[in-house]
Coordinates of C-alpha atoms in Angstrom, one line a residue:
Chain A
M11 CA 70.1 8.4 78.1
I12 CA 71.9 5.0 78.0
D13 CA 70.3 4.0 74.8
A14 CA 71.5 6.3 72.2
P15 CA 69.4 6.3 68.9
G16 CA 72.6 5.4 67.1
T17 CA 76.2 4.7 67.5
G18 CA 79.3 4.8 65.5
S19 CA 78.6 6.2 62.0
N20 CA 74.8 6.3 62.8
A21 CA 75.4 8.5 65.8
P22 CA 73.4 11.7 65.7
R23 CA 75.4 14.7 64.7
H24 CA 75.2 18.1 66.5
E25 CA 73.9 19.8 63.4
S26 CA 70.9 17.5 63.3
L27 CA 70.1 18.0 67.0
V28 CA 70.7 21.6 67.7
D29 CA 69.3 24.7 66.0
E30 CA 72.1 27.1 66.8
R31 CA 70.2 30.1 65.3
I32 CA 67.4 29.8 68.0
V33 CA 70.0 29.5 70.8
V34 CA 71.5 32.8 69.7
A35 CA 68.2 34.5 69.1
Y36 CA 67.0 33.6 72.6
F37 CA 70.3 34.8 74.2
M38 CA 70.2 38.1 72.3
I39 CA 66.6 38.7 73.3
A40 CA 67.3 37.8 76.8
L41 CA 70.2 40.3 77.0
G42 CA 68.0 43.0 75.6
Y43 CA 65.5 42.3 78.4
L44 CA 68.4 42.3 80.9
A45 CA 69.3 45.9 79.8
L46 CA 65.7 47.0 80.1
S47 CA 65.4 45.4 83.6
M48 CA 68.6 46.9 84.8
L49 CA 67.5 50.3 83.6
A50 CA 64.2 49.9 85.4
G51 CA 66.1 48.9 88.5
L52 CA 68.3 52.0 88.3
L53 CA 65.3 54.3 88.0
M54 CA 63.8 52.7 91.1
A55 CA 67.2 53.1 92.9
L56 CA 67.3 56.7 91.9
Q57 CA 63.7 57.3 93.1
L58 CA 64.8 56.1 96.6
V59 CA 67.7 58.6 96.7
R60 CA 65.1 61.3 95.6
W61 CA 66.5 61.9 92.2
N62 CA 63.9 60.4 89.9
P63 CA 64.7 61.8 86.5
L64 CA 61.1 60.9 85.3
N65 CA 59.4 62.6 88.2
G66 CA 55.8 63.8 87.4
I67 CA 55.4 61.4 84.4
E68 CA 52.5 59.2 85.4
L69 CA 53.0 56.5 82.9
L70 CA 56.6 56.1 84.0
S71 CA 56.0 56.2 87.7
P72 CA 58.2 54.3 90.0
G73 CA 55.5 51.7 90.9
R74 CA 55.3 50.8 87.3
W75 CA 59.1 50.7 86.7
R76 CA 59.4 48.4 89.8
M77 CA 57.0 45.9 88.2
I78 CA 58.7 46.2 84.9
H79 CA 62.0 45.5 86.7
T80 CA 60.9 42.2 88.4
N81 CA 58.7 40.9 85.5
V82 CA 61.3 41.6 82.7
V83 CA 64.0 40.0 84.7
A84 CA 62.0 36.8 85.5
Y85 CA 60.1 36.3 82.4
G86 CA 62.1 38.4 79.8
F87 CA 65.8 37.6 80.8
L88 CA 65.7 34.4 82.8
A89 CA 63.0 32.6 80.8
N90 CA 64.5 33.5 77.5
A91 CA 68.0 32.7 78.5
F92 CA 66.8 29.3 80.0
L93 CA 65.0 28.5 76.8
G94 CA 68.1 29.3 74.7
A95 CA 70.3 27.1 76.9
L96 CA 67.7 24.4 76.8
H97 CA 67.7 24.4 73.0
W98 CA 71.4 23.4 73.3
A99 CA 71.4 21.1 76.3
V100 CA 68.2 19.0 75.8
P101 CA 68.9 17.7 72.3
R102 CA 72.6 17.0 73.1
L103 CA 71.8 15.3 76.3
M104 CA 69.0 13.1 75.0
L105 CA 70.7 12.6 71.6
R106 CA 67.3 13.6 70.0
P107 CA 66.1 16.9 68.6
V108 CA 63.1 18.8 70.1
L109 CA 59.7 17.9 68.9
N110 CA 59.5 20.5 66.2
R111 CA 61.9 23.3 65.2
A112 CA 59.0 25.3 63.7
L113 CA 57.3 25.0 67.0
S114 CA 60.5 26.3 68.7
W115 CA 60.4 29.4 66.6
F116 CA 56.7 29.9 67.2
I117 CA 57.2 29.6 71.0
L118 CA 60.0 32.2 70.8
S119 CA 57.7 34.7 68.9
A120 CA 54.7 33.9 71.2
W121 CA 56.8 34.3 74.4
Q122 CA 57.9 37.7 73.3
V123 CA 54.3 38.8 72.6
V124 CA 53.4 37.6 76.1
I125 CA 56.3 39.7 77.7
L126 CA 55.7 42.8 75.6
S127 CA 52.0 42.6 76.3
T128 CA 52.8 42.4 80.1
G129 CA 55.0 45.5 79.7
V130 CA 52.3 47.4 77.9
G131 CA 49.6 46.2 80.3
I132 CA 51.6 47.3 83.3
V133 CA 52.4 50.7 81.9
L134 CA 49.3 51.6 79.9
G135 CA 46.6 49.2 81.0
P136 CA 44.7 51.2 83.6
T137 CA 45.0 54.4 81.8
L138 CA 43.8 53.0 78.5
Q139 CA 40.8 51.4 80.3
A140 CA 40.0 54.6 82.1
Q141 CA 40.0 56.6 78.8
I142 CA 38.4 54.4 76.3
P143 CA 34.8 53.6 77.0
A144 CA 34.8 50.2 75.2
L145 CA 37.6 49.0 77.2
E146 CA 36.1 50.4 80.5
K147 CA 33.2 47.9 80.1
L148 CA 35.5 44.8 80.2
P149 CA 35.0 42.6 83.1
F150 CA 38.7 42.5 83.9
S151 CA 41.5 44.9 84.4
L152 CA 44.0 45.5 81.6
G153 CA 46.6 46.5 84.0
A154 CA 48.8 44.6 86.5
Q155 CA 47.3 41.7 88.4
G156 CA 47.7 42.3 92.2
L157 CA 50.0 39.4 92.8
E158 CA 53.7 39.8 93.7
W159 CA 55.8 38.3 90.8
G160 CA 52.5 37.6 89.0
E161 CA 51.6 41.0 87.8
T162 CA 51.1 39.7 84.4
P163 CA 47.7 41.1 83.5
V164 CA 44.9 38.6 83.8
W165 CA 44.1 38.6 80.2
I166 CA 47.6 37.3 79.3
D167 CA 47.7 34.5 81.9
P168 CA 45.9 31.9 79.6
L169 CA 48.2 32.8 76.8
A170 CA 51.3 32.4 79.0
L171 CA 50.0 29.2 80.3
A172 CA 49.4 27.9 76.8
G173 CA 53.0 28.9 75.9
L174 CA 54.3 27.0 78.9
L175 CA 52.4 24.0 77.8
L176 CA 54.0 24.2 74.3
V177 CA 57.4 24.5 75.8
A178 CA 56.8 21.5 78.0
V179 CA 55.6 19.4 74.9
N180 CA 58.4 20.5 72.7
F181 CA 61.1 19.6 75.2
M182 CA 59.6 16.6 76.9
A183 CA 59.4 14.8 73.5
P184 CA 63.1 13.9 73.4
I185 CA 63.2 13.2 77.1
V186 CA 60.3 10.7 77.3
R187 CA 61.5 8.9 74.1
A188 CA 64.8 8.0 75.8
S189 CA 65.1 4.7 77.7
G190 CA 67.3 3.5 80.5
P191 CA 68.5 5.3 83.6
M192 CA 68.4 9.2 83.1
Y193 CA 71.1 11.5 83.9
V194 CA 70.1 13.9 86.8
T195 CA 69.8 16.9 84.4
A196 CA 67.0 15.2 82.6
W197 CA 65.1 14.6 85.9
Y198 CA 65.5 18.3 86.8
F199 CA 64.3 19.5 83.3
M200 CA 61.3 17.1 83.3
A201 CA 60.2 18.3 86.7
A202 CA 60.7 21.9 85.7
F203 CA 58.5 21.7 82.8
V204 CA 55.7 20.1 84.9
W205 CA 56.2 22.4 87.9
T206 CA 56.4 25.6 86.0
F207 CA 53.0 25.0 84.3
L208 CA 51.3 24.0 87.6
T209 CA 53.0 26.8 89.6
Y210 CA 51.9 29.4 87.0
A211 CA 48.4 28.1 87.0
M212 CA 48.1 27.8 90.8
G213 CA 49.5 31.3 91.4
N214 CA 47.7 33.2 88.7
F215 CA 44.3 31.6 88.7
L216 CA 43.5 30.4 92.2
P217 CA 43.9 33.8 94.0
Q218 CA 42.2 35.5 91.1
Y219 CA 39.1 33.4 90.6
S220 CA 38.5 30.9 93.5
L221 CA 40.3 32.0 96.7
T222 CA 40.0 35.1 98.8
G223 CA 41.6 36.6 101.9
T224 CA 44.3 34.8 103.8
S225 CA 43.8 31.6 101.7
A226 CA 44.6 33.5 98.6
G227 CA 47.6 34.9 100.5
A228 CA 48.8 31.5 101.4
V229 CA 48.7 30.5 97.8
G230 CA 50.3 33.7 96.7
G231 CA 53.3 32.8 99.1
L232 CA 53.5 29.4 97.6
F233 CA 53.5 30.9 94.1
I234 CA 56.3 33.5 94.6
H235 CA 58.5 31.0 96.2
D236 CA 57.7 28.1 93.9
L237 CA 58.5 30.4 90.9
V238 CA 62.1 30.5 92.3
G239 CA 62.2 26.9 93.6
L240 CA 60.2 24.9 90.9
F241 CA 60.9 27.0 87.8
V242 CA 64.3 28.7 88.1
T243 CA 66.1 26.3 90.5
P244 CA 65.5 23.0 88.7
L245 CA 66.4 24.6 85.3
G246 CA 69.4 26.2 86.8
W247 CA 70.8 23.2 88.6
G248 CA 69.9 20.9 85.6
L249 CA 72.0 23.1 83.4
M250 CA 74.9 23.1 86.0
Y251 CA 74.9 19.3 86.2
Y252 CA 75.2 19.4 82.4
F253 CA 77.8 22.0 81.7
V254 CA 80.1 21.7 84.7
P255 CA 81.3 18.1 84.0
I256 CA 81.6 19.0 80.3
L257 CA 83.8 22.1 81.0
L258 CA 85.8 20.2 83.7
G259 CA 86.2 17.3 81.4
K260 CA 85.2 14.9 84.2
P261 CA 82.0 13.4 85.7
M262 CA 80.1 14.6 88.7
W263 CA 81.6 13.4 92.0
S264 CA 78.5 11.4 92.9
H265 CA 75.5 11.0 90.6
G266 CA 73.7 9.2 93.5
L267 CA 74.0 12.3 95.6
S268 CA 72.8 14.4 92.8
L269 CA 69.6 12.4 92.7
V270 CA 69.2 12.8 96.5
G271 CA 69.2 16.5 95.7
F272 CA 66.7 16.3 93.0
W273 CA 64.2 14.1 95.0
G274 CA 64.8 16.2 98.1
L275 CA 63.7 19.3 96.2
A276 CA 60.6 17.5 94.8
F277 CA 59.4 16.5 98.2
F278 CA 60.4 19.3 100.5
Y279 CA 60.2 22.4 98.3
P280 CA 56.4 22.7 97.5
L281 CA 55.5 23.6 101.1
N282 CA 58.2 26.2 101.6
G283 CA 56.3 29.3 100.3
I284 CA 54.3 29.9 103.3
H285 CA 57.4 30.9 105.2
H286 CA 56.9 34.4 103.4
F287 CA 53.9 34.9 105.6
L288 CA 55.0 34.1 109.2
Y289 CA 53.1 36.0 111.8
T290 CA 50.0 36.1 109.7
P291 CA 46.5 34.6 110.4
I292 CA 47.6 31.6 108.4
P293 CA 47.5 28.7 111.1
M294 CA 50.7 28.2 112.9
F295 CA 51.0 24.6 112.0
L296 CA 51.2 25.6 108.3
Q297 CA 53.8 28.2 109.2
Y298 CA 55.8 25.6 111.3
G299 CA 55.4 23.1 108.4
A300 CA 56.9 25.7 106.0
I301 CA 59.8 26.3 108.4
V302 CA 60.5 22.6 108.8
A303 CA 60.3 22.1 105.0
T304 CA 62.7 25.0 104.5
I305 CA 65.3 23.5 106.9
A306 CA 64.9 20.2 105.0
V307 CA 65.6 22.0 101.7
E308 CA 68.8 23.6 103.3
M309 CA 70.1 20.0 103.9
V310 CA 69.3 19.1 100.4
V311 CA 71.2 22.1 99.1
A312 CA 74.1 21.1 101.3
T313 CA 74.3 17.8 99.3
V314 CA 74.2 19.6 96.0
L315 CA 76.9 22.0 97.0
V316 CA 79.1 19.3 98.4
N317 CA 78.7 17.4 95.2
F318 CA 79.7 20.3 93.0
F319 CA 82.8 21.3 95.1
A320 CA 83.9 17.7 95.4
T321 CA 83.7 17.6 91.5
I322 CA 86.1 20.5 91.1
W323 CA 88.3 19.3 93.8
G324 CA 91.8 18.9 92.3
S325 CA 90.8 21.2 89.3
G326 CA 90.5 24.3 91.3
R327 CA 92.7 26.2 88.8
A328 CA 89.8 26.1 86.3
V329 CA 88.2 28.9 88.3
V330 CA 91.1 31.0 87.2
T331 CA 91.5 29.9 83.7
N332 CA 88.1 28.9 82.6
L333 CA 85.6 31.8 82.5
P334 CA 82.3 29.9 82.4
I335 CA 83.5 27.7 85.3
R336 CA 84.3 30.9 87.2
W337 CA 80.8 32.2 86.6
F338 CA 79.2 28.9 87.5
Y339 CA 81.2 28.5 90.8
T340 CA 80.8 32.1 91.8
G341 CA 77.0 31.5 91.4
M342 CA 77.3 28.5 93.6
V343 CA 79.0 30.4 96.3
F344 CA 76.3 33.0 96.2
Y345 CA 73.7 30.1 96.2
G346 CA 75.2 28.9 99.5
I347 CA 75.1 32.4 100.9
T348 CA 71.5 32.9 99.9
C349 CA 70.4 29.6 101.3
L350 CA 72.1 30.4 104.6
Q351 CA 70.2 33.7 104.6
C352 CA 67.0 31.7 103.9
A353 CA 67.6 29.5 106.9
M354 CA 67.9 32.5 109.1
Q355 CA 65.0 34.4 107.5
T356 CA 62.5 31.5 108.3
T357 CA 63.2 31.6 112.0
L358 CA 60.4 33.5 113.7
T359 CA 62.9 35.6 115.9
F360 CA 64.7 36.8 112.8
Q361 CA 61.7 37.3 110.7
A362 CA 60.3 39.7 113.2
L363 CA 63.3 41.9 112.6
I364 CA 63.8 41.8 108.8
H365 CA 60.3 41.4 107.4
F366 CA 59.4 44.2 104.9
S367 CA 63.0 45.6 105.1
D368 CA 65.6 45.8 102.4
W369 CA 67.1 42.5 103.7
V370 CA 64.5 40.8 101.5
V371 CA 65.5 43.0 98.5
G372 CA 69.2 42.1 99.0
H373 CA 68.2 38.4 99.2
A374 CA 66.3 38.6 96.0
H375 CA 69.1 40.2 94.1
L376 CA 71.5 37.7 95.5
V377 CA 69.3 34.8 94.1
M378 CA 68.2 36.3 90.8
F379 CA 71.4 37.9 89.7
G380 CA 74.0 36.4 92.0
V381 CA 73.1 32.9 91.2
F382 CA 70.8 32.2 88.2
S383 CA 71.8 35.3 86.1
M384 CA 75.4 34.4 86.7
W385 CA 74.9 30.8 85.6
L386 CA 73.1 31.9 82.5
L387 CA 75.8 34.6 81.6
G388 CA 78.4 31.8 82.1
I389 CA 76.5 29.6 79.7
M390 CA 76.3 32.4 77.1
I391 CA 80.1 33.0 77.7
Y392 CA 80.7 29.3 76.8
L393 CA 78.2 28.9 74.0
L394 CA 78.4 32.1 72.0
P395 CA 82.0 31.9 70.8
R396 CA 81.5 28.2 70.2
I397 CA 78.5 28.8 67.9
W398 CA 80.2 31.7 66.2
R399 CA 83.3 29.6 65.8
T400 CA 85.7 32.2 67.2
E401 CA 87.2 33.2 70.5
W402 CA 85.9 36.2 72.4
Y403 CA 87.1 39.5 71.0
S404 CA 88.6 40.6 74.2
R405 CA 89.6 38.6 77.2
T406 CA 90.1 41.8 79.1
L407 CA 86.5 42.9 78.5
S408 CA 85.4 39.5 79.7
E409 CA 87.3 39.9 82.9
W410 CA 85.8 43.3 83.5
H411 CA 82.4 41.9 82.8
Y412 CA 82.9 39.3 85.5
W413 CA 84.5 41.5 88.1
L414 CA 82.1 44.4 87.7
S415 CA 79.2 42.0 87.9
A416 CA 80.4 39.9 90.9
V417 CA 81.8 42.7 92.9
G418 CA 78.9 45.0 92.1
L419 CA 76.4 42.3 93.1
F420 CA 78.3 41.4 96.3
V421 CA 78.4 45.1 97.4
M422 CA 74.7 45.6 96.6
A423 CA 73.5 42.5 98.4
S424 CA 75.8 43.2 101.4
D425 CA 74.6 46.7 101.4
L426 CA 70.9 46.0 101.2
T427 CA 71.3 43.2 103.8
L428 CA 72.8 45.5 106.3
A429 CA 70.2 48.2 105.4
G430 CA 67.6 45.7 106.2
V431 CA 68.9 45.0 109.8
F432 CA 69.2 48.8 110.4
Q433 CA 65.6 49.3 109.1
G434 CA 64.3 46.5 111.3
Y435 CA 65.9 48.1 114.4
Y436 CA 64.6 51.5 113.5
W437 CA 61.0 50.1 113.3
A438 CA 61.4 48.0 116.5
S439 CA 62.4 51.1 118.4
L440 CA 59.2 52.7 117.3
L441 CA 60.9 55.8 116.0
P442 CA 58.8 57.7 113.3
W443 CA 58.9 56.1 109.8
D444 CA 60.8 59.0 108.4
D445 CA 63.7 58.3 110.6
S446 CA 64.1 54.9 109.1
V447 CA 64.0 56.5 105.5
E448 CA 66.7 58.9 106.5
G449 CA 68.8 56.2 108.0
S450 CA 68.5 54.2 104.9
Q451 CA 69.8 56.9 102.6
P452 CA 73.6 56.0 102.8
F453 CA 72.7 52.5 102.0
W454 CA 70.5 53.5 99.1
I455 CA 73.2 55.7 97.7
L456 CA 75.8 52.9 97.7
R457 CA 73.2 50.7 96.1
V458 CA 72.9 53.1 93.1
F459 CA 76.7 52.9 92.6
A460 CA 76.8 49.1 93.0
G461 CA 74.0 48.9 90.3
L462 CA 75.9 51.2 88.1
A463 CA 78.9 48.9 88.4
M464 CA 76.8 45.9 87.4
M465 CA 75.4 47.8 84.5
A466 CA 78.9 48.8 83.3
G467 CA 79.9 45.1 83.4
Q468 CA 77.0 44.2 81.2
G469 CA 78.0 47.1 78.9
C470 CA 81.5 45.4 78.5
F471 CA 79.7 42.1 77.7
F472 CA 77.4 43.6 75.1
Y473 CA 80.4 45.4 73.3
N474 CA 82.4 42.2 73.5
I475 CA 79.5 40.2 72.0
Y476 CA 79.0 42.8 69.2
K477 CA 82.8 42.7 68.4
T478 CA 83.0 38.9 68.6
W479 CA 79.9 38.6 66.3
R480 CA 81.6 41.0 63.8
K481 CA 84.7 38.9 63.5
R482 CA 83.1 35.5 63.2
P483 CA 84.3 33.5 60.3
F484 CA 82.2 32.7 57.3
N485 CA 82.0 29.0 57.8
D486 CA 83.7 26.2 59.8
A487 CA 86.4 25.7 57.2
A488 CA 87.4 29.2 57.3
A489 CA 87.7 29.2 61.1
E490 CA 91.4 29.5 61.9
P491 CA 92.7 28.3 65.2
P492 CA 92.0 31.2 67.5
T493 CA 94.4 32.6 70.0
L494 CA 92.5 31.1 72.8
A495 CA 91.1 34.2 74.4
T496 CA 94.3 36.0 74.8
G497 CA 92.6 39.3 74.4
T498 CA 94.4 40.2 71.2
K499 CA 92.3 41.2 68.2
S500 CA 92.0 38.8 65.3
A501 CA 92.0 39.9 61.7
P502 CA 88.4 40.6 60.4
S503 CA 87.1 37.6 58.4
P504 CA 84.0 37.0 56.3
R505 CA 80.7 36.4 58.4
A506 CA 78.4 33.6 58.9
S507 CA 74.8 33.9 58.8
I508 CA 74.0 33.3 62.5
Chain B
M10 CA 75.9 -19.6 109.6
N11 CA 78.9 -18.3 107.8
E12 CA 80.4 -14.9 108.4
Q13 CA 79.0 -13.3 105.2
T14 CA 75.4 -14.2 106.2
T15 CA 76.1 -12.8 109.7
V16 CA 77.3 -9.5 108.4
K17 CA 74.3 -9.3 106.0
I18 CA 71.9 -9.8 108.9
K19 CA 73.7 -7.2 110.9
R20 CA 73.4 -4.8 108.2
R21 CA 69.8 -5.5 107.7
L22 CA 69.1 -5.1 111.4
G23 CA 71.1 -1.8 111.4
M24 CA 69.1 -0.6 108.4
W25 CA 65.7 -1.4 110.1
L26 CA 66.9 0.2 113.3
L27 CA 67.9 3.4 111.5
T28 CA 64.6 3.4 109.6
A29 CA 62.6 3.1 112.8
V30 CA 64.7 5.9 114.5
I31 CA 63.9 8.2 111.6
L32 CA 60.4 7.1 110.7
V33 CA 58.8 6.8 114.1
P34 CA 59.3 10.4 115.3
C35 CA 58.4 11.6 111.7
A36 CA 55.2 9.7 111.7
Y37 CA 54.4 10.9 115.3
G38 CA 55.1 14.5 114.3
F39 CA 53.0 14.2 111.1
G40 CA 50.2 12.5 112.9
T41 CA 50.0 15.1 115.6
K42 CA 49.9 18.0 113.1
F43 CA 47.4 16.2 110.9
N44 CA 45.2 15.8 113.9
E45 CA 45.5 19.4 114.6
F46 CA 44.6 20.1 111.0
I47 CA 41.5 18.0 111.2
A48 CA 40.5 19.6 114.5
L49 CA 40.8 23.0 112.9
Y50 CA 38.8 21.9 109.9
R51 CA 36.0 20.6 112.0
G52 CA 35.9 23.3 114.6
D53 CA 36.4 26.3 112.5
A54 CA 34.7 26.8 109.1
E55 CA 37.0 29.7 108.3
G56 CA 40.1 27.6 109.1
A57 CA 39.1 25.3 106.2
F58 CA 41.1 27.6 103.9
A59 CA 44.1 25.8 105.1
I60 CA 43.1 22.9 102.9
S61 CA 44.1 24.7 99.7
P62 CA 47.9 24.9 100.3
I63 CA 47.9 21.4 101.9
L64 CA 46.1 19.9 98.9
N65 CA 48.3 21.7 96.5
Y66 CA 51.3 20.1 98.4
L67 CA 49.8 16.6 98.6
L68 CA 48.8 16.5 95.0
A69 CA 52.3 17.6 93.8
S70 CA 54.1 15.3 96.2
F71 CA 51.8 12.3 95.4
G72 CA 52.7 12.7 91.7
F73 CA 56.3 12.8 92.4
L74 CA 55.9 9.8 94.8
L75 CA 54.3 7.8 91.9
L76 CA 57.2 8.9 89.6
F77 CA 59.7 7.8 92.2
F78 CA 58.2 4.4 92.4
W79 CA 58.0 4.1 88.7
A80 CA 61.6 5.1 88.3
A81 CA 62.6 2.6 90.9
F82 CA 60.8 -0.3 89.4
K83 CA 62.0 0.6 85.9
G84 CA 65.6 0.2 87.2
M85 CA 66.5 3.9 86.9
F86 CA 68.5 3.6 90.1
H87 CA 70.4 0.5 89.2
D88 CA 74.1 1.2 88.4
I89 CA 73.3 4.7 89.7
E90 CA 76.7 6.2 88.7
R91 CA 76.5 5.0 85.1
P92 CA 74.5 8.0 83.6
K93 CA 77.2 10.5 84.4
H94 CA 79.7 8.6 82.4
T95 CA 77.2 8.1 79.6
M96 CA 76.5 11.8 79.3
L97 CA 80.2 12.6 78.9
E98 CA 80.7 9.7 76.3
N99 CA 77.7 11.2 74.3
E100 CA 79.3 14.6 74.4
A101 CA 82.5 13.2 73.1
T102 CA 80.5 11.6 70.3
L103 CA 78.9 14.8 69.4
N104 CA 82.2 16.7 69.5
R105 CA 83.6 14.2 67.0
G106 CA 84.7 16.1 63.9
V107 CA 84.7 19.4 65.6
P108 CA 88.0 21.1 65.5
R109 CA 89.7 21.0 68.8
H110 CA 90.2 24.7 69.0
L111 CA 86.5 25.3 68.6
V112 CA 85.6 23.0 71.6
D113 CA 88.3 24.4 73.8
L114 CA 87.7 28.1 73.7
N115 CA 87.4 29.0 77.3
T116 CA 90.0 27.0 79.0
R117 CA 93.1 29.3 79.0
S118 CA 93.5 32.7 80.1
S119 CA 95.8 35.4 79.0
G120 CA 99.4 34.5 79.8
S121 CA 98.6 31.6 82.0
R122 CA 99.7 28.1 81.6
P123 CA 97.0 25.7 80.2
S124 CA 94.5 24.2 82.5
K125 CA 95.1 20.7 83.5
H126 CA 91.5 19.8 82.7
R127 CA 90.2 20.4 79.2
L128 CA 86.9 20.1 77.5
L129 CA 86.0 16.7 76.5
D130 CA 88.2 15.7 73.6
P131 CA 87.2 12.6 71.8
S132 CA 90.7 11.9 70.7
R133 CA 91.7 11.5 74.3
M134 CA 88.6 9.6 75.5
Q135 CA 89.0 6.0 76.2
T136 CA 86.1 3.8 75.2
G137 CA 84.6 1.0 77.3
N138 CA 84.0 1.4 81.0
S139 CA 87.2 2.9 82.1
H140 CA 85.5 6.2 82.7
E141 CA 88.6 8.2 81.9
Y142 CA 88.0 11.5 80.1
N143 CA 91.2 13.3 80.4

């Protein structure tokens, strides 16, 4: 980091470092998957309020849609959006391009094959295998793997793992070539590339081929939690440590404290996952170990949040005036809430109440949409107009996008959290199961409307993107000084090729 | 013994005391739980499955422990605040030649006054170690 490959006139130029076309391609694909995932979520929400528009169609059954919803958001939206952002951040941070641009495009294509195959496998796999004799003889299932968040069919797992290895090689090349003290973002990225590969291998192969019973369950618990903590979290925080100082125009409050956060995550996080299986036959010392490790991570999280809020101290108005900063800091507030929830959830007393309830669903939405999706959408809001060399088509649409997403998510998460508490007490009172379902209806109805608000927000974003793309200038020289997001429409101009 | 040496010794003593206060209970807790783990492994063959998550954790943590020591010995933590300034200086270098209005797209809202803090602008960045970016 310290030793740049060139200074002065020899300093690398942005054009030689960043392939802007691949950043845009990843973002557009990610947004397509976001739309699909939200549609799948809406269908599940409608199923719960007994209004499934696809009722009776086996291939489009709610169980399949639920897996599409979770897999597409994790591997389709988040992974693609992260890869797009990394193609901007890593070369600029390390002042070196990725290993190979052609490899980047190959990874982009291969990853889409993995995701689409996963979707096809989940929806069609078992049916195809049952109807085609040649496929029936295969020693493995073509359908979903029986692992939460790891439903990727077993025949795709080696391909996905090879893809993750290529991602690591492509992005690690500029990082390992740099010398001198590294910025915290580079630490997070480096760890994420290693952790994601190991986590995916551990979760998808060990329970499938070598472990059984409770042992497989324990590893499954590690997998689902590490997927959040060791894949999404380091990439998310790494990007925040990169974009926030740039957008605020000032450095992080304390780089030392940010390293405490990184190393704390490295040492405390890997044992957390078993807290998903409290009150199971897993030995209590492992369950207690997971609880203690979780509390330790909460302390680490506190250092990270303190650092970011100390950084913006004195520049609070940026939350109002700077859209990406607003998305980022809203995500951080949700992150604080979700970690507070996490601390409560891992206590045995509380776990007895909320386990299996909608509290967990609300928590998952708060993490996946409220935190990481918000950060990635904020990054897109910053980068897309910059890449297209024009301001957003409409500031008003951008505002609607933010408020519908943030309020919709807040209502959904609060609603499901409360629903979880109600459901827990229903079950604890030993009333018939149906009573808890009836009692949940008001919450589930409200959830549908909250989800619709979030979808409407994304609709505003997609339209704004399309109109902004339409009005982009032909080249840099043609770019006129924009009106700085005043919401007014600019005159149409010739288009660039991106 | 001058005053500076006395302060240094006091600081060092304080550090060792604090280290002991933190590490002794931690080592006791870890040792107790590890004993429990060994007992479980020896006494109950079924309980041996607990090894897999423990091994996963130890392997991952050991790798990062090595990385931590490597980083420390390579001087990664000397002048620990420097990388945050270098990162912004590099950004300024990369933004050189980019028209200001293209770098500064998101910093004003409709009808509001300009934000005090702008995107990194090379023309306003001072060189050297002043660490001033605005």
